[in-house]
Amino acid sequence: MNLPCLLYDPNCPMCLRFKQAISRMEFDTELNFYPINDEEILSEIDFIESSSIEKEVHLLVSKSPQGVLVGHEVIEYLAKHNPTVKKLAWLLDTKVGEQASKAFYQSLNKIRRSLHNHCPKCKKG
């Protein structure tokens, strides 16, 4: 497994679109993508509960529990490593920026859960 890596649900249409959009963006570091149903990957990250991976986006920056970014932390990491957004990333370091990042992520995750609950394809997985 190459790091940093974003874990995504290949059975979720929204997760796939998120992965596709992120893979088209430019970052100052190479970003790798791995599906959450890959048994080989799951065995390498046995310190993360699989139920947690299914509920929120995870980005690994190292192969340790301390190197796992979850939820809004992933959005912040991606913003800070995108050359275009990086110029404004200092805003995320403020209390208001952190709250905005959390609110943005929570809204996206709420939509993802809603889509997942109504998607026959997602319910099969």
mmCIF file with all atom_site columns, C-alpha atoms in Angstrom:
data_model
loop_
_atom_site.group_PDB
_atom_site.id
_atom_site.type_symbol
_atom_site.label_atom_id
_atom_site.label_alt_id
_atom_site.label_comp_id
_atom_site.label_asym_id
_atom_site.label_entity_id
_atom_site.label_seq_id
_atom_site.pdbx_PDB_ins_code
_atom_site.Cartn_x
_atom_site.Cartn_y
_atom_site.Cartn_z
_atom_site.occupancy
_atom_site.B_iso_or_equiv
_atom_site.pdbx_formal_charge
_atom_site.auth_seq_id
_atom_site.auth_comp_id
_atom_site.auth_asym_id
_atom_site.auth_atom_id
_atom_site.pdbx_PDB_model_num
ATOM 1   C CA . MET A 1 1   ? 0.000   0.000  0.000   1.00 0.00 ? 1   MET A CA 1
ATOM 2   C CA . ASN A 1 2   ? 1.385   3.381  -1.026  1.00 0.00 ? 2   ASN A CA 1
ATOM 3   C CA . LEU A 1 3   ? 0.819   6.412  1.181   1.00 0.00 ? 3   LEU A CA 1
ATOM 4   C CA . PRO A 1 4   ? -0.885  8.781  1.454   1.00 0.00 ? 4   PRO A CA 1
ATOM 5   C CA . CYS A 1 5   ? -3.983  6.904  0.438   1.00 0.00 ? 5   CYS A CA 1
ATOM 6   C CA . LEU A 1 6   ? -7.678  7.588  0.423   1.00 0.00 ? 6   LEU A CA 1
ATOM 7   C CA . LEU A 1 7   ? -10.003 4.690  1.209   1.00 0.00 ? 7   LEU A CA 1
ATOM 8   C CA . TYR A 1 8   ? -13.254 4.685  -0.738  1.00 0.00 ? 8   TYR A CA 1
ATOM 9   C CA . ASP A 1 9   ? -16.358 2.539  -1.083  1.00 0.00 ? 9   ASP A CA 1
ATOM 10  C CA . PRO A 1 10  ? -16.469 1.213  -4.673  1.00 0.00 ? 10  PRO A CA 1
ATOM 11  C CA . ASN A 1 11  ? -20.156 0.308  -4.255  1.00 0.00 ? 11  ASN A CA 1
ATOM 12  C CA . CYS A 1 12  ? -21.246 3.848  -3.344  1.00 0.00 ? 12  CYS A CA 1
ATOM 13  C CA . PRO A 1 13  ? -21.932 6.162  -6.318  1.00 0.00 ? 13  PRO A CA 1
ATOM 14  C CA . MET A 1 14  ? -21.157 9.282  -4.276  1.00 0.00 ? 14  MET A CA 1
ATOM 15  C CA . CYS A 1 15  ? -17.880 7.809  -2.994  1.00 0.00 ? 15  CYS A CA 1
ATOM 16  C CA . LEU A 1 16  ? -16.888 6.893  -6.549  1.00 0.00 ? 16  LEU A CA 1
ATOM 17  C CA . ARG A 1 17  ? -17.618 10.413 -7.783  1.00 0.00 ? 17  ARG A CA 1
ATOM 18  C CA . PHE A 1 18  ? -15.648 11.879 -4.882  1.00 0.00 ? 18  PHE A CA 1
ATOM 19  C CA . LYS A 1 19  ? -12.702 9.602  -5.744  1.00 0.00 ? 19  LYS A CA 1
ATOM 20  C CA . GLN A 1 20  ? -12.921 10.545 -9.432  1.00 0.00 ? 20  GLN A CA 1
ATOM 21  C CA . ALA A 1 21  ? -13.045 14.260 -8.655  1.00 0.00 ? 21  ALA A CA 1
ATOM 22  C CA . ILE A 1 22  ? -10.124 14.033 -6.221  1.00 0.00 ? 22  ILE A CA 1
ATOM 23  C CA . SER A 1 23  ? -8.058  11.957 -8.673  1.00 0.00 ? 23  SER A CA 1
ATOM 24  C CA . ARG A 1 24  ? -8.369  14.747 -11.273 1.00 0.00 ? 24  ARG A CA 1
ATOM 25  C CA . MET A 1 25  ? -7.080  17.391 -8.865  1.00 0.00 ? 25  MET A CA 1
ATOM 26  C CA . GLU A 1 26  ? -3.484  18.439 -8.532  1.00 0.00 ? 26  GLU A CA 1
ATOM 27  C CA . PHE A 1 27  ? -1.722  17.847 -5.214  1.00 0.00 ? 27  PHE A CA 1
ATOM 28  C CA . ASP A 1 28  ? 1.825   18.500 -4.057  1.00 0.00 ? 28  ASP A CA 1
ATOM 29  C CA . THR A 1 29  ? 2.037   14.816 -3.149  1.00 0.00 ? 29  THR A CA 1
ATOM 30  C CA . GLU A 1 30  ? 0.837   11.755 -5.028  1.00 0.00 ? 30  GLU A CA 1
ATOM 31  C CA . LEU A 1 31  ? -2.458  10.496 -3.656  1.00 0.00 ? 31  LEU A CA 1
ATOM 32  C CA . ASN A 1 32  ? -3.318  6.794  -3.886  1.00 0.00 ? 32  ASN A CA 1
ATOM 33  C CA . PHE A 1 33  ? -6.785  5.225  -3.770  1.00 0.00 ? 33  PHE A CA 1
ATOM 34  C CA . TYR A 1 34  ? -7.832  1.870  -2.355  1.00 0.00 ? 34  TYR A CA 1
ATOM 35  C CA . PRO A 1 35  ? -11.304 0.305  -2.106  1.00 0.00 ? 35  PRO A CA 1
ATOM 36  C CA . ILE A 1 36  ? -12.536 -0.495 1.389   1.00 0.00 ? 36  ILE A CA 1
ATOM 37  C CA . ASN A 1 37  ? -13.507 -4.019 0.331   1.00 0.00 ? 37  ASN A CA 1
ATOM 38  C CA . ASP A 1 38  ? -9.942  -5.016 -0.631  1.00 0.00 ? 38  ASP A CA 1
ATOM 39  C CA . GLU A 1 39  ? -9.010  -7.754 1.858   1.00 0.00 ? 39  GLU A CA 1
ATOM 40  C CA . GLU A 1 40  ? -5.269  -7.225 1.336   1.00 0.00 ? 40  GLU A CA 1
ATOM 41  C CA . ILE A 1 41  ? -5.569  -3.528 2.206   1.00 0.00 ? 41  ILE A CA 1
ATOM 42  C CA . LEU A 1 42  ? -7.810  -4.264 5.192   1.00 0.00 ? 42  LEU A CA 1
ATOM 43  C CA . SER A 1 43  ? -5.221  -6.677 6.565   1.00 0.00 ? 43  SER A CA 1
ATOM 44  C CA . GLU A 1 44  ? -2.577  -3.908 6.388   1.00 0.00 ? 44  GLU A CA 1
ATOM 45  C CA . ILE A 1 45  ? -4.785  -1.489 8.323   1.00 0.00 ? 45  ILE A CA 1
ATOM 46  C CA . ASP A 1 46  ? -6.157  -3.847 10.950  1.00 0.00 ? 46  ASP A CA 1
ATOM 47  C CA . PHE A 1 47  ? -5.859  -1.035 13.509  1.00 0.00 ? 47  PHE A CA 1
ATOM 48  C CA . ILE A 1 48  ? -8.934  0.617  11.933  1.00 0.00 ? 48  ILE A CA 1
ATOM 49  C CA . GLU A 1 49  ? -12.368 -0.900 12.500  1.00 0.00 ? 49  GLU A CA 1
ATOM 50  C CA . SER A 1 50  ? -14.066 -1.773 9.207   1.00 0.00 ? 50  SER A CA 1
ATOM 51  C CA . SER A 1 51  ? -17.378 -0.352 10.469  1.00 0.00 ? 51  SER A CA 1
ATOM 52  C CA . SER A 1 52  ? -15.618 3.003  10.946  1.00 0.00 ? 52  SER A CA 1
ATOM 53  C CA . ILE A 1 53  ? -14.261 2.922  7.384   1.00 0.00 ? 53  ILE A CA 1
ATOM 54  C CA . GLU A 1 54  ? -17.775 2.413  6.023   1.00 0.00 ? 54  GLU A CA 1
ATOM 55  C CA . LYS A 1 55  ? -19.180 5.396  7.942   1.00 0.00 ? 55  LYS A CA 1
ATOM 56  C CA . GLU A 1 56  ? -16.649 8.115  7.147   1.00 0.00 ? 56  GLU A CA 1
ATOM 57  C CA . VAL A 1 57  ? -13.907 8.915  4.673   1.00 0.00 ? 57  VAL A CA 1
ATOM 58  C CA . HIS A 1 58  ? -10.418 7.863  5.810   1.00 0.00 ? 58  HIS A CA 1
ATOM 59  C CA . LEU A 1 59  ? -7.038  9.019  4.557   1.00 0.00 ? 59  LEU A CA 1
ATOM 60  C CA . LEU A 1 60  ? -3.865  7.305  5.721   1.00 0.00 ? 60  LEU A CA 1
ATOM 61  C CA . VAL A 1 61  ? -0.676  9.322  5.876   1.00 0.00 ? 61  VAL A CA 1
ATOM 62  C CA . SER A 1 62  ? 1.225   6.604  7.796   1.00 0.00 ? 62  SER A CA 1
ATOM 63  C CA . LYS A 1 63  ? 0.633   2.973  8.739   1.00 0.00 ? 63  LYS A CA 1
ATOM 64  C CA . SER A 1 64  ? -0.201  3.710  12.348  1.00 0.00 ? 64  SER A CA 1
ATOM 65  C CA . PRO A 1 65  ? -3.329  4.768  14.242  1.00 0.00 ? 65  PRO A CA 1
ATOM 66  C CA . GLN A 1 66  ? -1.845  8.284  14.555  1.00 0.00 ? 66  GLN A CA 1
ATOM 67  C CA . GLY A 1 67  ? -1.513  8.510  10.765  1.00 0.00 ? 67  GLY A CA 1
ATOM 68  C CA . VAL A 1 68  ? -5.230  8.116  10.066  1.00 0.00 ? 68  VAL A CA 1
ATOM 69  C CA . LEU A 1 69  ? -7.228  11.200 9.122   1.00 0.00 ? 69  LEU A CA 1
ATOM 70  C CA . VAL A 1 70  ? -11.015 10.917 9.311   1.00 0.00 ? 70  VAL A CA 1
ATOM 71  C CA . GLY A 1 71  ? -13.903 13.069 8.123   1.00 0.00 ? 71  GLY A CA 1
ATOM 72  C CA . HIS A 1 72  ? -13.229 16.793 8.051   1.00 0.00 ? 72  HIS A CA 1
ATOM 73  C CA . GLU A 1 73  ? -9.509  16.151 8.681   1.00 0.00 ? 73  GLU A CA 1
ATOM 74  C CA . VAL A 1 74  ? -9.356  14.624 5.189   1.00 0.00 ? 74  VAL A CA 1
ATOM 75  C CA . ILE A 1 75  ? -10.891 17.768 3.664   1.00 0.00 ? 75  ILE A CA 1
ATOM 76  C CA . GLU A 1 76  ? -8.349  19.917 5.529   1.00 0.00 ? 76  GLU A CA 1
ATOM 77  C CA . TYR A 1 77  ? -5.443  17.720 4.401   1.00 0.00 ? 77  TYR A CA 1
ATOM 78  C CA . LEU A 1 78  ? -6.564  17.822 0.770   1.00 0.00 ? 78  LEU A CA 1
ATOM 79  C CA . ALA A 1 79  ? -7.007  21.600 0.908   1.00 0.00 ? 79  ALA A CA 1
ATOM 80  C CA . LYS A 1 80  ? -3.545  22.099 2.362   1.00 0.00 ? 80  LYS A CA 1
ATOM 81  C CA . HIS A 1 81  ? -1.919  19.923 -0.323  1.00 0.00 ? 81  HIS A CA 1
ATOM 82  C CA . ASN A 1 82  ? -3.714  21.367 -3.355  1.00 0.00 ? 82  ASN A CA 1
ATOM 83  C CA . PRO A 1 83  ? -1.541  24.161 -4.823  1.00 0.00 ? 83  PRO A CA 1
ATOM 84  C CA . THR A 1 84  ? -4.559  26.254 -5.821  1.00 0.00 ? 84  THR A CA 1
ATOM 85  C CA . VAL A 1 85  ? -6.396  25.976 -2.506  1.00 0.00 ? 85  VAL A CA 1
ATOM 86  C CA . LYS A 1 86  ? -3.186  25.996 -0.453  1.00 0.00 ? 86  LYS A CA 1
ATOM 87  C CA . LYS A 1 87  ? -3.013  29.788 -0.720  1.00 0.00 ? 87  LYS A CA 1
ATOM 88  C CA . LEU A 1 88  ? -6.199  30.001 1.343   1.00 0.00 ? 88  LEU A CA 1
ATOM 89  C CA . ALA A 1 89  ? -5.532  26.979 3.568   1.00 0.00 ? 89  ALA A CA 1
ATOM 90  C CA . TRP A 1 90  ? -4.399  29.262 6.400   1.00 0.00 ? 90  TRP A CA 1
ATOM 91  C CA . LEU A 1 91  ? -8.100  29.985 6.897   1.00 0.00 ? 91  LEU A CA 1
ATOM 92  C CA . LEU A 1 92  ? -8.546  26.383 8.048   1.00 0.00 ? 92  LEU A CA 1
ATOM 93  C CA . ASP A 1 93  ? -6.110  27.015 10.888  1.00 0.00 ? 93  ASP A CA 1
ATOM 94  C CA . THR A 1 94  ? -8.537  29.432 12.520  1.00 0.00 ? 94  THR A CA 1
ATOM 95  C CA . LYS A 1 95  ? -11.375 28.355 14.824  1.00 0.00 ? 95  LYS A CA 1
ATOM 96  C CA . VAL A 1 96  ? -13.953 29.605 12.317  1.00 0.00 ? 96  VAL A CA 1
ATOM 97  C CA . GLY A 1 97  ? -12.170 27.774 9.484   1.00 0.00 ? 97  GLY A CA 1
ATOM 98  C CA . GLU A 1 98  ? -12.170 24.551 11.464  1.00 0.00 ? 98  GLU A CA 1
ATOM 99  C CA . GLN A 1 99  ? -15.887 24.910 12.199  1.00 0.00 ? 99  GLN A CA 1
ATOM 100 C CA . ALA A 1 100 ? -16.604 25.626 8.510   1.00 0.00 ? 100 ALA A CA 1
ATOM 101 C CA . SER A 1 101 ? -14.603 22.558 7.469   1.00 0.00 ? 101 SER A CA 1
ATOM 102 C CA . LYS A 1 102 ? -16.486 20.381 9.959   1.00 0.00 ? 102 LYS A CA 1
ATOM 103 C CA . ALA A 1 103 ? -19.867 21.751 8.847   1.00 0.00 ? 103 ALA A CA 1
ATOM 104 C CA . PHE A 1 104 ? -18.996 21.199 5.170   1.00 0.00 ? 104 PHE A CA 1
ATOM 105 C CA . TYR A 1 105 ? -17.915 17.626 5.800   1.00 0.00 ? 105 TYR A CA 1
ATOM 106 C CA . GLN A 1 106 ? -20.897 16.839 8.045   1.00 0.00 ? 106 GLN A CA 1
ATOM 107 C CA . SER A 1 107 ? -23.278 18.073 5.341   1.00 0.00 ? 107 SER A CA 1
ATOM 108 C CA . LEU A 1 108 ? -21.575 15.919 2.693   1.00 0.00 ? 108 LEU A CA 1
ATOM 109 C CA . ASN A 1 109 ? -21.561 12.879 4.946   1.00 0.00 ? 109 ASN A CA 1
ATOM 110 C CA . LYS A 1 110 ? -25.251 13.363 5.754   1.00 0.00 ? 110 LYS A CA 1
ATOM 111 C CA . ILE A 1 111 ? -26.038 13.396 2.027   1.00 0.00 ? 111 ILE A CA 1
ATOM 112 C CA . ARG A 1 112 ? -23.854 10.309 1.498   1.00 0.00 ? 112 ARG A CA 1
ATOM 113 C CA . ARG A 1 113 ? -25.673 8.403  4.275   1.00 0.00 ? 113 ARG A CA 1
ATOM 114 C CA . SER A 1 114 ? -29.044 9.433  2.858   1.00 0.00 ? 114 SER A CA 1
ATOM 115 C CA . LEU A 1 115 ? -28.073 8.277  -0.634  1.00 0.00 ? 115 LEU A CA 1
ATOM 116 C CA . HIS A 1 116 ? -26.679 5.050  0.776   1.00 0.00 ? 116 HIS A CA 1
ATOM 117 C CA . ASN A 1 117 ? -29.926 4.322  2.631   1.00 0.00 ? 117 ASN A CA 1
ATOM 118 C CA . HIS A 1 118 ? -31.984 4.802  -0.537  1.00 0.00 ? 118 HIS A CA 1
ATOM 119 C CA . CYS A 1 119 ? -29.640 3.119  -3.013  1.00 0.00 ? 119 CYS A CA 1
ATOM 120 C CA . PRO A 1 120 ? -30.499 -0.511 -3.880  1.00 0.00 ? 120 PRO A CA 1
ATOM 121 C CA . LYS A 1 121 ? -26.929 -1.024 -5.140  1.00 0.00 ? 121 LYS A CA 1
ATOM 122 C CA . CYS A 1 122 ? -25.439 0.218  -1.821  1.00 0.00 ? 122 CYS A CA 1
ATOM 123 C CA . LYS A 1 123 ? -27.783 -1.913 0.284   1.00 0.00 ? 123 LYS A CA 1
ATOM 124 C CA . LYS A 1 124 ? -26.571 -5.069 -1.474  1.00 0.00 ? 124 LYS A CA 1
ATOM 125 C CA . GLY A 1 125 ? -22.919 -4.360 -0.536  1.00 0.00 ? 125 GLY A CA 1
#
